[in-house]
Coordinates of C-alpha atoms in Angstrom, one line a residue:
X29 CA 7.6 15.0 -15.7
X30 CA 11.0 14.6 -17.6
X31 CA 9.0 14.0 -20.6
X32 CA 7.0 17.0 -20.3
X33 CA 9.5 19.0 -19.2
X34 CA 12.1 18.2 -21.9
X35 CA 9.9 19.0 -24.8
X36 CA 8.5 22.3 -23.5
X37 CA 12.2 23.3 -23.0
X38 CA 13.2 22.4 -26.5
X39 CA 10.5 22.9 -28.8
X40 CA 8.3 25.9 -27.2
X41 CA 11.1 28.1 -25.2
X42 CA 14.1 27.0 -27.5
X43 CA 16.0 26.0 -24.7
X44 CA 17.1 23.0 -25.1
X45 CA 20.2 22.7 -22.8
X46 CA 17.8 23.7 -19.8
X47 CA 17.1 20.5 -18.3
X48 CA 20.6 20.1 -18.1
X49 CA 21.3 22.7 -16.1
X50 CA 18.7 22.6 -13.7
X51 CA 19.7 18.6 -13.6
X52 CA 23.2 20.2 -12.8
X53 CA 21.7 22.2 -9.4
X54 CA 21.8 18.7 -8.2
X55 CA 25.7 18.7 -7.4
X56 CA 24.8 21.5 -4.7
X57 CA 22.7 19.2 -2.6
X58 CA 25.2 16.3 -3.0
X59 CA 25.6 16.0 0.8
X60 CA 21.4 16.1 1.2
X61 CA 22.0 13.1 -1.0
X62 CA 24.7 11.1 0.9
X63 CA 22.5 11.7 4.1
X64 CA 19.3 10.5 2.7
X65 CA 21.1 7.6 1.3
X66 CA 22.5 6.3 5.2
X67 CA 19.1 7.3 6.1
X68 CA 17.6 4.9 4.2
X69 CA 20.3 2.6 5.0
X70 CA 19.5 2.9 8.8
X71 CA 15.5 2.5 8.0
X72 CA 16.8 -0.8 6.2
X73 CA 19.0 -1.9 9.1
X74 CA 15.8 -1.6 11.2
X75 CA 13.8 -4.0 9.1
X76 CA 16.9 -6.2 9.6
X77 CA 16.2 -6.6 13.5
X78 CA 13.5 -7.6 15.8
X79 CA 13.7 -4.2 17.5
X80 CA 9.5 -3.7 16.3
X81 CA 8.6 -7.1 17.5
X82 CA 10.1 -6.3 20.5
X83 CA 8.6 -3.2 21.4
X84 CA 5.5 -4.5 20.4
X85 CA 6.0 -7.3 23.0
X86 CA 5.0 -4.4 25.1
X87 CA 1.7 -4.0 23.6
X88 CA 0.3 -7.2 22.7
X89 CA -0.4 -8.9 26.4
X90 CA -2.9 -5.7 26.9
X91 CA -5.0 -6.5 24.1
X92 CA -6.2 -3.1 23.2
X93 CA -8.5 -2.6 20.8
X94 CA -7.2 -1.9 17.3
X95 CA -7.7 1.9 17.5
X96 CA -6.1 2.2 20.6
X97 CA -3.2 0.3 19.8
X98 CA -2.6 1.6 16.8
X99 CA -2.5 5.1 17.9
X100 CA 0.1 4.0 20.4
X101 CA 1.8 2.4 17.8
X102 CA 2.2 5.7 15.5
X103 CA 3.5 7.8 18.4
X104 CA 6.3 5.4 19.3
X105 CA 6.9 5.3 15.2
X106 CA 7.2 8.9 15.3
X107 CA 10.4 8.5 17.0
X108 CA 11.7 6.3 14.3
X109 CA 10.5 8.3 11.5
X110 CA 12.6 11.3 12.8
X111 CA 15.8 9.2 13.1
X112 CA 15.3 8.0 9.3
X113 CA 15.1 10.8 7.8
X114 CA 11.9 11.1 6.4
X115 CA 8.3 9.5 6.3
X116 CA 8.6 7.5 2.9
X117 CA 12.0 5.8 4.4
X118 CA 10.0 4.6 7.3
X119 CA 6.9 3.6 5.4
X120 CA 8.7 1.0 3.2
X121 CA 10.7 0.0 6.5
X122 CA 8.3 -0.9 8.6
X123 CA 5.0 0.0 7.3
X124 CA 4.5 -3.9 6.5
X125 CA 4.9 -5.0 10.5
X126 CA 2.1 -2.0 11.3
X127 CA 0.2 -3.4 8.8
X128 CA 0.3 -7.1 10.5
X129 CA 0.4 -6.1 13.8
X130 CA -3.3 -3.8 13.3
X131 CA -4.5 -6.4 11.5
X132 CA -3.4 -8.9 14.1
X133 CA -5.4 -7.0 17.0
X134 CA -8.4 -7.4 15.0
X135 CA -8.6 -4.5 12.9
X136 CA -10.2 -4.1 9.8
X137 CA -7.6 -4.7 6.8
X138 CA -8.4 -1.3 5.3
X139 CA -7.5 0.3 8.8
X140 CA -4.7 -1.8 8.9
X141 CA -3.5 0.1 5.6
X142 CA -4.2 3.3 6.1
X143 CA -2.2 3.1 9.1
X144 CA 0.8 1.8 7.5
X145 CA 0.8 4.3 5.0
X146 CA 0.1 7.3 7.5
X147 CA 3.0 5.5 10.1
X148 CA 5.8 7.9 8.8
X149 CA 3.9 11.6 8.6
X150 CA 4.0 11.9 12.4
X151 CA 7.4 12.0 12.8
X152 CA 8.8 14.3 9.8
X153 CA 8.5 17.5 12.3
X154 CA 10.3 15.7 15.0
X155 CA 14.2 16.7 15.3
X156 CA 16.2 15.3 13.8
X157 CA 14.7 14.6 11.3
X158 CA 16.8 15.5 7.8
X159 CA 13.7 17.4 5.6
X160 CA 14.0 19.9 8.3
X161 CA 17.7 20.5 7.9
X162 CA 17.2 20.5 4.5
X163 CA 14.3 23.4 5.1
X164 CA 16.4 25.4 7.2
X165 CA 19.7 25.3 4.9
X166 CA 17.7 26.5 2.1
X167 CA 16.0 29.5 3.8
X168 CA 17.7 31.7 6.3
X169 CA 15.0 32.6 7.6
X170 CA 14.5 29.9 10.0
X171 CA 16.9 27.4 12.0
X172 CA 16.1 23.7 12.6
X173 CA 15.8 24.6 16.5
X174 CA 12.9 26.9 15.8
X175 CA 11.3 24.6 13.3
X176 CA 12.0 21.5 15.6
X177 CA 10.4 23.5 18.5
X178 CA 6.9 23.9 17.1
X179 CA 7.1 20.4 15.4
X180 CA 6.6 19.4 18.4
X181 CA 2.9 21.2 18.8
X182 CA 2.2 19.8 15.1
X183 CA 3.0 16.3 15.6
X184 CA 0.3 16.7 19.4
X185 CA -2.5 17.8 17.1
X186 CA -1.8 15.3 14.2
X187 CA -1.6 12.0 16.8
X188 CA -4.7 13.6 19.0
X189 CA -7.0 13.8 15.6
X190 CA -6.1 10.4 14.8
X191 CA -7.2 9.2 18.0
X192 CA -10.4 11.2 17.8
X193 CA -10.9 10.0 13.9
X194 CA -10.5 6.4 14.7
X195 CA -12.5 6.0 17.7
X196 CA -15.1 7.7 15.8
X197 CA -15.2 4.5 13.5
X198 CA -14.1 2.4 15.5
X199 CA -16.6 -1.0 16.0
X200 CA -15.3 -1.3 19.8
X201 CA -14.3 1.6 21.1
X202 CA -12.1 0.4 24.5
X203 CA -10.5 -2.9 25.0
X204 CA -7.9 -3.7 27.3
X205 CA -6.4 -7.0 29.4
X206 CA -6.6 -7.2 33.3
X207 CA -3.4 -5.4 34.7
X208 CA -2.7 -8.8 36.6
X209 CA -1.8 -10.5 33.5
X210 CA -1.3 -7.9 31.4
X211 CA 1.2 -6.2 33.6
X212 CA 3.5 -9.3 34.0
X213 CA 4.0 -10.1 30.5
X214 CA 4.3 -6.6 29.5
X215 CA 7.0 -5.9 31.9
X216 CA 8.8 -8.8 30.6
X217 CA 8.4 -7.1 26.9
X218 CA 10.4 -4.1 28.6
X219 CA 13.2 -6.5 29.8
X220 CA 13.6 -7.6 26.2
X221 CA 14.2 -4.0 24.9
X222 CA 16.6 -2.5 27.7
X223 CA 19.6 -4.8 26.2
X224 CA 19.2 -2.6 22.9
X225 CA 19.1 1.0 24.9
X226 CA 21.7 -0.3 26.4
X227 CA 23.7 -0.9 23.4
X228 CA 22.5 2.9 21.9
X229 CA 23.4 4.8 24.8
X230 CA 26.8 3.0 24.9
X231 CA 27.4 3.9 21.9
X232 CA 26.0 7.6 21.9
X233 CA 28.6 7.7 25.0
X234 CA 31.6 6.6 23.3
X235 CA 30.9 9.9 20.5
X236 CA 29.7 11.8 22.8
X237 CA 32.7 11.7 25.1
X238 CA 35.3 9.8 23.0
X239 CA 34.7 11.1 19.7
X240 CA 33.2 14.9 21.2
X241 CA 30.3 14.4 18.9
X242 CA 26.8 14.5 19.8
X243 CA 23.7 13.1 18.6
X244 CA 21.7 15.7 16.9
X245 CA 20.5 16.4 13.3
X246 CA 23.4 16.8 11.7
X247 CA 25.4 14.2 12.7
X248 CA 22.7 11.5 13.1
X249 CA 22.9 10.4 9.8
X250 CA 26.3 8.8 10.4
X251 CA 25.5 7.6 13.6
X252 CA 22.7 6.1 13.1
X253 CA 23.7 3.3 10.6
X254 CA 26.5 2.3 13.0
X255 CA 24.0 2.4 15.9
X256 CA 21.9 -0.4 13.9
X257 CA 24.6 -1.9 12.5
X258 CA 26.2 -2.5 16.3
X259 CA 22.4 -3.7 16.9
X260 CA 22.5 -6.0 14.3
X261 CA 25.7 -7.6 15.3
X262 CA 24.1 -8.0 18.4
X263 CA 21.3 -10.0 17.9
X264 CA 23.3 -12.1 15.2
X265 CA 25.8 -13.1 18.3
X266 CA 22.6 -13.8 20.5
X267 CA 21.8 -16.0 17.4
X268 CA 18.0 -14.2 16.8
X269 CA 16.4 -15.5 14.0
X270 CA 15.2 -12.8 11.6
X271 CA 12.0 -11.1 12.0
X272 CA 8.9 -13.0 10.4
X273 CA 7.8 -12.1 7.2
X274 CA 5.7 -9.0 7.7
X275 CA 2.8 -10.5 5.5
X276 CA 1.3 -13.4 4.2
X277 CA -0.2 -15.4 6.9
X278 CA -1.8 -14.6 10.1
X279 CA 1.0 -14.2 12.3
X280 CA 0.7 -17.7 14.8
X281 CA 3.8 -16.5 16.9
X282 CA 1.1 -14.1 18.7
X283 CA -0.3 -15.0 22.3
X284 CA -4.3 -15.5 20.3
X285 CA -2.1 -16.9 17.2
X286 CA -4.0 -20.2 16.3
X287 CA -2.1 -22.5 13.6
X288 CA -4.7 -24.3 13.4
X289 CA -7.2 -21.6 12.4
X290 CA -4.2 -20.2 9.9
X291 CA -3.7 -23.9 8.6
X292 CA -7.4 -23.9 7.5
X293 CA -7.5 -20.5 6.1
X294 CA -4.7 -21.2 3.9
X295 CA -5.4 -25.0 3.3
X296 CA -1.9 -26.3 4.4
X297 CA -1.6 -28.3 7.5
X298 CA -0.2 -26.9 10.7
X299 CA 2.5 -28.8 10.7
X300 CA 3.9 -25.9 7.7
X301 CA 2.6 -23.2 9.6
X302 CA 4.4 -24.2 12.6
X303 CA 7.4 -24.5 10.2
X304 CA 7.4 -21.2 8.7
X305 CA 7.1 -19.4 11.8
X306 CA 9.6 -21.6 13.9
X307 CA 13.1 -19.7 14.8
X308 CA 14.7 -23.1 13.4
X309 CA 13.6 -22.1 10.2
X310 CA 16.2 -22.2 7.7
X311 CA 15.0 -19.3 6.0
X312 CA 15.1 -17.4 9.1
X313 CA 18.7 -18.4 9.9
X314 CA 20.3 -15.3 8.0
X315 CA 23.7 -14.4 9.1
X316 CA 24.9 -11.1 10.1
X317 CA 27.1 -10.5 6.4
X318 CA 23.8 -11.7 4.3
X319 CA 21.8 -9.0 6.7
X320 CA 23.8 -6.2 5.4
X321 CA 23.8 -7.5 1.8
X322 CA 20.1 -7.5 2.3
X323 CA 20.1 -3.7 3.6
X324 CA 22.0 -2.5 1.5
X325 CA 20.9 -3.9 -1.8
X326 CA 17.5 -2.1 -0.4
X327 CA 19.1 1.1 -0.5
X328 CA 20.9 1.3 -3.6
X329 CA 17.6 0.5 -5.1
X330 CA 15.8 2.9 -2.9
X331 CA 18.3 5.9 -3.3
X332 CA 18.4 5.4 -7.1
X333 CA 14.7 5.7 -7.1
X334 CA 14.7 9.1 -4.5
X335 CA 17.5 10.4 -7.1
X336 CA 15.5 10.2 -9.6
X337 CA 12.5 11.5 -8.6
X338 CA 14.4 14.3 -7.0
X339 CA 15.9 14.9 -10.5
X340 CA 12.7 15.3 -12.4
X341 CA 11.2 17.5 -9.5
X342 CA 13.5 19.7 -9.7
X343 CA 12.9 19.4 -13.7
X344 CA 9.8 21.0 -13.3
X345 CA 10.5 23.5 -11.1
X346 CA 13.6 24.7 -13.3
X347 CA 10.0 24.9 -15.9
X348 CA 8.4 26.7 -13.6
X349 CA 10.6 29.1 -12.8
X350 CA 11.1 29.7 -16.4
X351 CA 7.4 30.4 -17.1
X352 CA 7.5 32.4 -14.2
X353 CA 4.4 30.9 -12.8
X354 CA 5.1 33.4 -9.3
X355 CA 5.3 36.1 -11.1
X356 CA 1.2 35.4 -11.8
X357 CA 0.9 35.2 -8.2
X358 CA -1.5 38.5 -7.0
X359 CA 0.4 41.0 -5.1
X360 CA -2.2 43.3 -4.0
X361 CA -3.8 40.6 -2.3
X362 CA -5.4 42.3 1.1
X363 CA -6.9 39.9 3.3
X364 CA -4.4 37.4 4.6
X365 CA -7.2 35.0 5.0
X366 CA -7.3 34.1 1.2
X367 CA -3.0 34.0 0.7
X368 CA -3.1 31.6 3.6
X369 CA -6.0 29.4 2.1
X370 CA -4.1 29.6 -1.8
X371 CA -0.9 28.6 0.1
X372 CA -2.3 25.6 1.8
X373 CA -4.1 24.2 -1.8
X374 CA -1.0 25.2 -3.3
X375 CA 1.6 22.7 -0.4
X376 CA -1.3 20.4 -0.6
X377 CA -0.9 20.0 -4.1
X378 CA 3.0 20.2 -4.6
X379 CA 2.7 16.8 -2.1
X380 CA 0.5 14.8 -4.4
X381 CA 2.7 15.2 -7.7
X382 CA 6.5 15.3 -5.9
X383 CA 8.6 13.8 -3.5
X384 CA 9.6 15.8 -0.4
X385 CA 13.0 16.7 -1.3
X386 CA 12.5 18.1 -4.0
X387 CA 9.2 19.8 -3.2
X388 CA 11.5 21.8 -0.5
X389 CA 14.0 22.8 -2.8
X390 CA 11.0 24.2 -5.2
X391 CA 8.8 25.8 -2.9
X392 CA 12.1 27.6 -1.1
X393 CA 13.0 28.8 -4.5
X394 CA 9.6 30.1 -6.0
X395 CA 6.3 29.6 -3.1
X396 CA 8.2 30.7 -0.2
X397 CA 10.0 34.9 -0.9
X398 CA 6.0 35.3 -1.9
X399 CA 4.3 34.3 0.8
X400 CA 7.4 36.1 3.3
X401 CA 6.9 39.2 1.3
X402 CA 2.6 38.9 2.3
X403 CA 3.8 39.0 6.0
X404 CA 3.6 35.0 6.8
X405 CA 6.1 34.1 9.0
X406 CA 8.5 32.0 7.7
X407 CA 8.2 29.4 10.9
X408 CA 4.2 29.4 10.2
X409 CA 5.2 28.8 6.8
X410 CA 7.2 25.9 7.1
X411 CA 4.7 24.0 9.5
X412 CA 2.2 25.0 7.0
X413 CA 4.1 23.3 4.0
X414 CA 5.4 20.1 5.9
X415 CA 2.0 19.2 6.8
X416 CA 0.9 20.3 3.4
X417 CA 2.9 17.9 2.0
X418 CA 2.1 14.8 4.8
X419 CA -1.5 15.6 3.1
X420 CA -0.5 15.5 -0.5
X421 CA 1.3 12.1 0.1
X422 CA -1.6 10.5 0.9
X423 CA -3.8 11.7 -1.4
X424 CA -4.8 10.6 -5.1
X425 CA -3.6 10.9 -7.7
X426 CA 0.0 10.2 -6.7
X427 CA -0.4 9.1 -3.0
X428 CA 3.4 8.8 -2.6
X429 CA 3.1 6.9 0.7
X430 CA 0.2 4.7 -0.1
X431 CA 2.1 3.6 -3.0
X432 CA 5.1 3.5 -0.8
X433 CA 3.0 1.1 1.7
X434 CA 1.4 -1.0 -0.8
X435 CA 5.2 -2.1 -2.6
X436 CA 6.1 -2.5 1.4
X437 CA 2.4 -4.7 2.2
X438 CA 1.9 -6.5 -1.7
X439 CA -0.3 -6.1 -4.5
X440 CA -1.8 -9.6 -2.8
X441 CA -2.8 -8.2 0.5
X442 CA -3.8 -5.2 -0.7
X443 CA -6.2 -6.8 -3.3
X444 CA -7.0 -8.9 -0.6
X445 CA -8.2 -5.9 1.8
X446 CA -10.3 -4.7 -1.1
X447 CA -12.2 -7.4 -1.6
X448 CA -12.9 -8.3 2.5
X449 CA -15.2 -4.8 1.9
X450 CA -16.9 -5.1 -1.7
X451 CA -20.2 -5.5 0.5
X452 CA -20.0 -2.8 3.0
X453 CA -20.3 1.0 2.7
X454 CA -18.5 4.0 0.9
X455 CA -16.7 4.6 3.6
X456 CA -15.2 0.9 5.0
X457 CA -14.7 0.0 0.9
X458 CA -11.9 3.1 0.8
X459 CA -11.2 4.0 4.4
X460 CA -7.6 3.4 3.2
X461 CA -7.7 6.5 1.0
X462 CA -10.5 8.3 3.7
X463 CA -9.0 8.1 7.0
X464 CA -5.7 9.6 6.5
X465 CA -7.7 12.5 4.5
X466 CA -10.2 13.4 7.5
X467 CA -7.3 13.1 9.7
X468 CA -4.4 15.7 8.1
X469 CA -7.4 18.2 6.4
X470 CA -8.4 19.4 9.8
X471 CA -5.0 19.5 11.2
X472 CA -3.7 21.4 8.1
X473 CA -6.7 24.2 8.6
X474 CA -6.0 24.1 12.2
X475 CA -2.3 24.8 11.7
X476 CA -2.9 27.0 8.9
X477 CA -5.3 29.3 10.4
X478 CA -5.2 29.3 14.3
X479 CA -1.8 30.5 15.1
X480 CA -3.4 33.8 12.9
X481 CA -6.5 34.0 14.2
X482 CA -5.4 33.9 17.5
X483 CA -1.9 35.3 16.8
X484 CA -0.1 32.9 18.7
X485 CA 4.1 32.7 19.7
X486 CA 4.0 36.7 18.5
X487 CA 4.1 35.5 14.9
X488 CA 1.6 37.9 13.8
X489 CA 0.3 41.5 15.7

């Protein structure tokens, strides 16, 4: 894109200083920036804890089948998601431990994947998420209450499809443990997490009432690293080891874990295995100094890369704008049908080639006075584009989050996945890239169109 974008501004519109200044816009959205950056720091404090493990504690003694569980699993990450800022952050956070723990209940490595990469696009309409500050600071139109509001009806259709969709495919289509000893163990999996809601409401007590500052979009991104950071201290004074690797071996900690079975896939003896996984292990001994070296050597290398990639998106739409690609828009368009149909191919394809960021501060600039001036409403907009873009990041030929989940998973597990399916059909060799497509397309044409046909929340008359 720089490339691109560079030579077109200096050789064919003899504008050579423009990249510059679009480059310069940047310093306006400096404090987007310092946000996203203890976002991410808070999605790499996460990774830091057992707080996943734990709540998956809750989970595992039911023994759902993989569907199931995993559609539990990306409701309780949508939570998550919203508190770190966007979906990308929590893909490379903990898109690894989905990964295992699907793959652990017997799912199919290729579901297992397309799980972790769709775990964050749930949440990014859930307050407080920061791309929805960011969308309401950049167009007046709407506030983060109102967008936040129906959010709330996008994330229910998004998280009831994906039930639907996977128990479509699914091989075994309900599974589940005998309350009387499933019930036990879970509740004991409860006990384990109440010492860490403890800890947060604590803490969200001492700013709400010592500090006068509540928890809400715009101050979550400072509380939020100190939140972890206070969790993190915890568990190193309770002397936790650090969570397992998320990948690599079958994880033998697991109630149907077999080190045996794992010692003969991998062709060490158990004896390693049982090493490995062990809390004694050195390598899971990590103090609480060398966690936050570890989080936030992540983020500098995470931020840098957002930066950039910001940067170069909003490159190309400084070359946009100057080519004045909206001004080929139609403007005598009359059926509302058709501008809603270009709109959603148009979000669709802003998420496959940019990053989120950046793709807001286009759109609001160039997409969005169009499509206000054609009578959308700005809210119906918004939910349009936001789930526009969840599609486009999980579709070829970018895929931002499947690229973000496979640097989380590894090349090795994800070559590994691909080859477990060589023999079976179209559909199980790329469910991956399928499943998260059949799953956002009908909730993008549902969100698109229904609230118009039907002229819902008086958007429309």
């Amino acid at each position: 894109m720089a490339i691109l974008t560079g030579v077109s501004f200096t050789f064919f519109m003899d504008y050579p200083m423009g990249q510059g200044i679009y480059l310069g816009q940047l310093v306006e959205f400096s404090s987007i920036f310092l946000n996203l950056a203890l976002f991410i720091w808070a999605g790499m404090l996460l990774k830091q804890t057992l707080i996943v493990d734990k709540f998956l504690d809750i989970l595992r003694p039911w023994n759902l089948a993989p569907e199931t569980l995993t559609w539990l699993i990306l409701l309780g990450a949508a939570l998550p998601t919203a508190y770190t800022g966007a979906s990308g952050i929590f893909v490379i956070a903990a898109g690894a431990i989905i990964y295992k723990e699907v793959w652990n209940a017997g799912g199919r490595r290729q579901f297992a994947l397309a799980t972790a990469a769709m775990s964050g696009s749930l949440g990014v309409v859930l307050r407080p998420c920061l791309l929805i500050v960011v969308v309401a600071s950049l167009n007046k139109e709407v506030t983060t209450d109102l967008l936040y509001q129906y959010g709330l009806y996008v994330f229910l259709i998004t998280s009831t499809l994906f039930l639907v969709v996977s128990l479509f495919f699914a091989e075994q289509k309900f599974r589940i443990a005998s309350p009387s000893e499933a019930l036990p163990r879970s509740l004991k999996g409860v006990l384990t997490i109440v010492p860490y809601v403890l800890v947060f409401v604590i803490v969200w007590l001492f700013y709400k009432y010592a500090l006068n500052t509540n928890l809400d979009e715009f101050t979550a991104p400072v509380m939020m690293p100190i939140i972890l950071l206070i969790l993190v201290l915890y568990e190193k004074l309770r002397h936790e080891p650090s969570p397992l690797a998320p990948v690599g071996h079958w994880d033998t900690t697991l109630p149907n874990g077999s080190i045996e079975n794992e010692a003969n896939r991998t062709r060490v003896t158990p004896d390693v295995i049982a090493a490995q996984d062990s809390p004694n292990n050195p390598a899971r001994q990590v103090s609480f100094w060398k966690s936050i070296h570890l989080s936030a050597s992540e983020t500098v290398g995470h931020i840098g890369a957002l930066v950039i990639l910001m940067a170069l998106s909003v490159s190309v739409g400084g070359f946009l704008e100057r080519i004045e690609l909206m001004e080929m828009f139609p403007t005598n368009i009359d059926n509302l049908y058709i501008v809603i149909m270009m709109i959603v191919v148009l979000m669709v394809f802003v998420g496959m080639i940019m990053d989120p960021f950046g793709a807001v501060i286009l759109i609001s600039a160039t997409v969005a006075p169009v499509a206000y001036k054609y009578g959308i409403h700005p809210v119906h907009f918004w939910m349009i584009a936001l789930i526009g873009f969840e599609l486009g990041y999980v579709s070829p030929p970018v895929a931002l989050n499947q690229l973000l989940a496979r640097q989380s998973i590894g090349d090795a597990e994800v070559a590994a996945a691909d080859a477990e399916v060589r023999h079976l059909s179209f559909y199980y060799r790329y469910e991956r890239w399928i499943l998260p497509l059949i799953v956002m397309a009908p909730a993008m044409l549902i969100i698109a169109f229904v609230p118009f046909i039907f002229k819902m929340f008086g958007w429309y008359h």
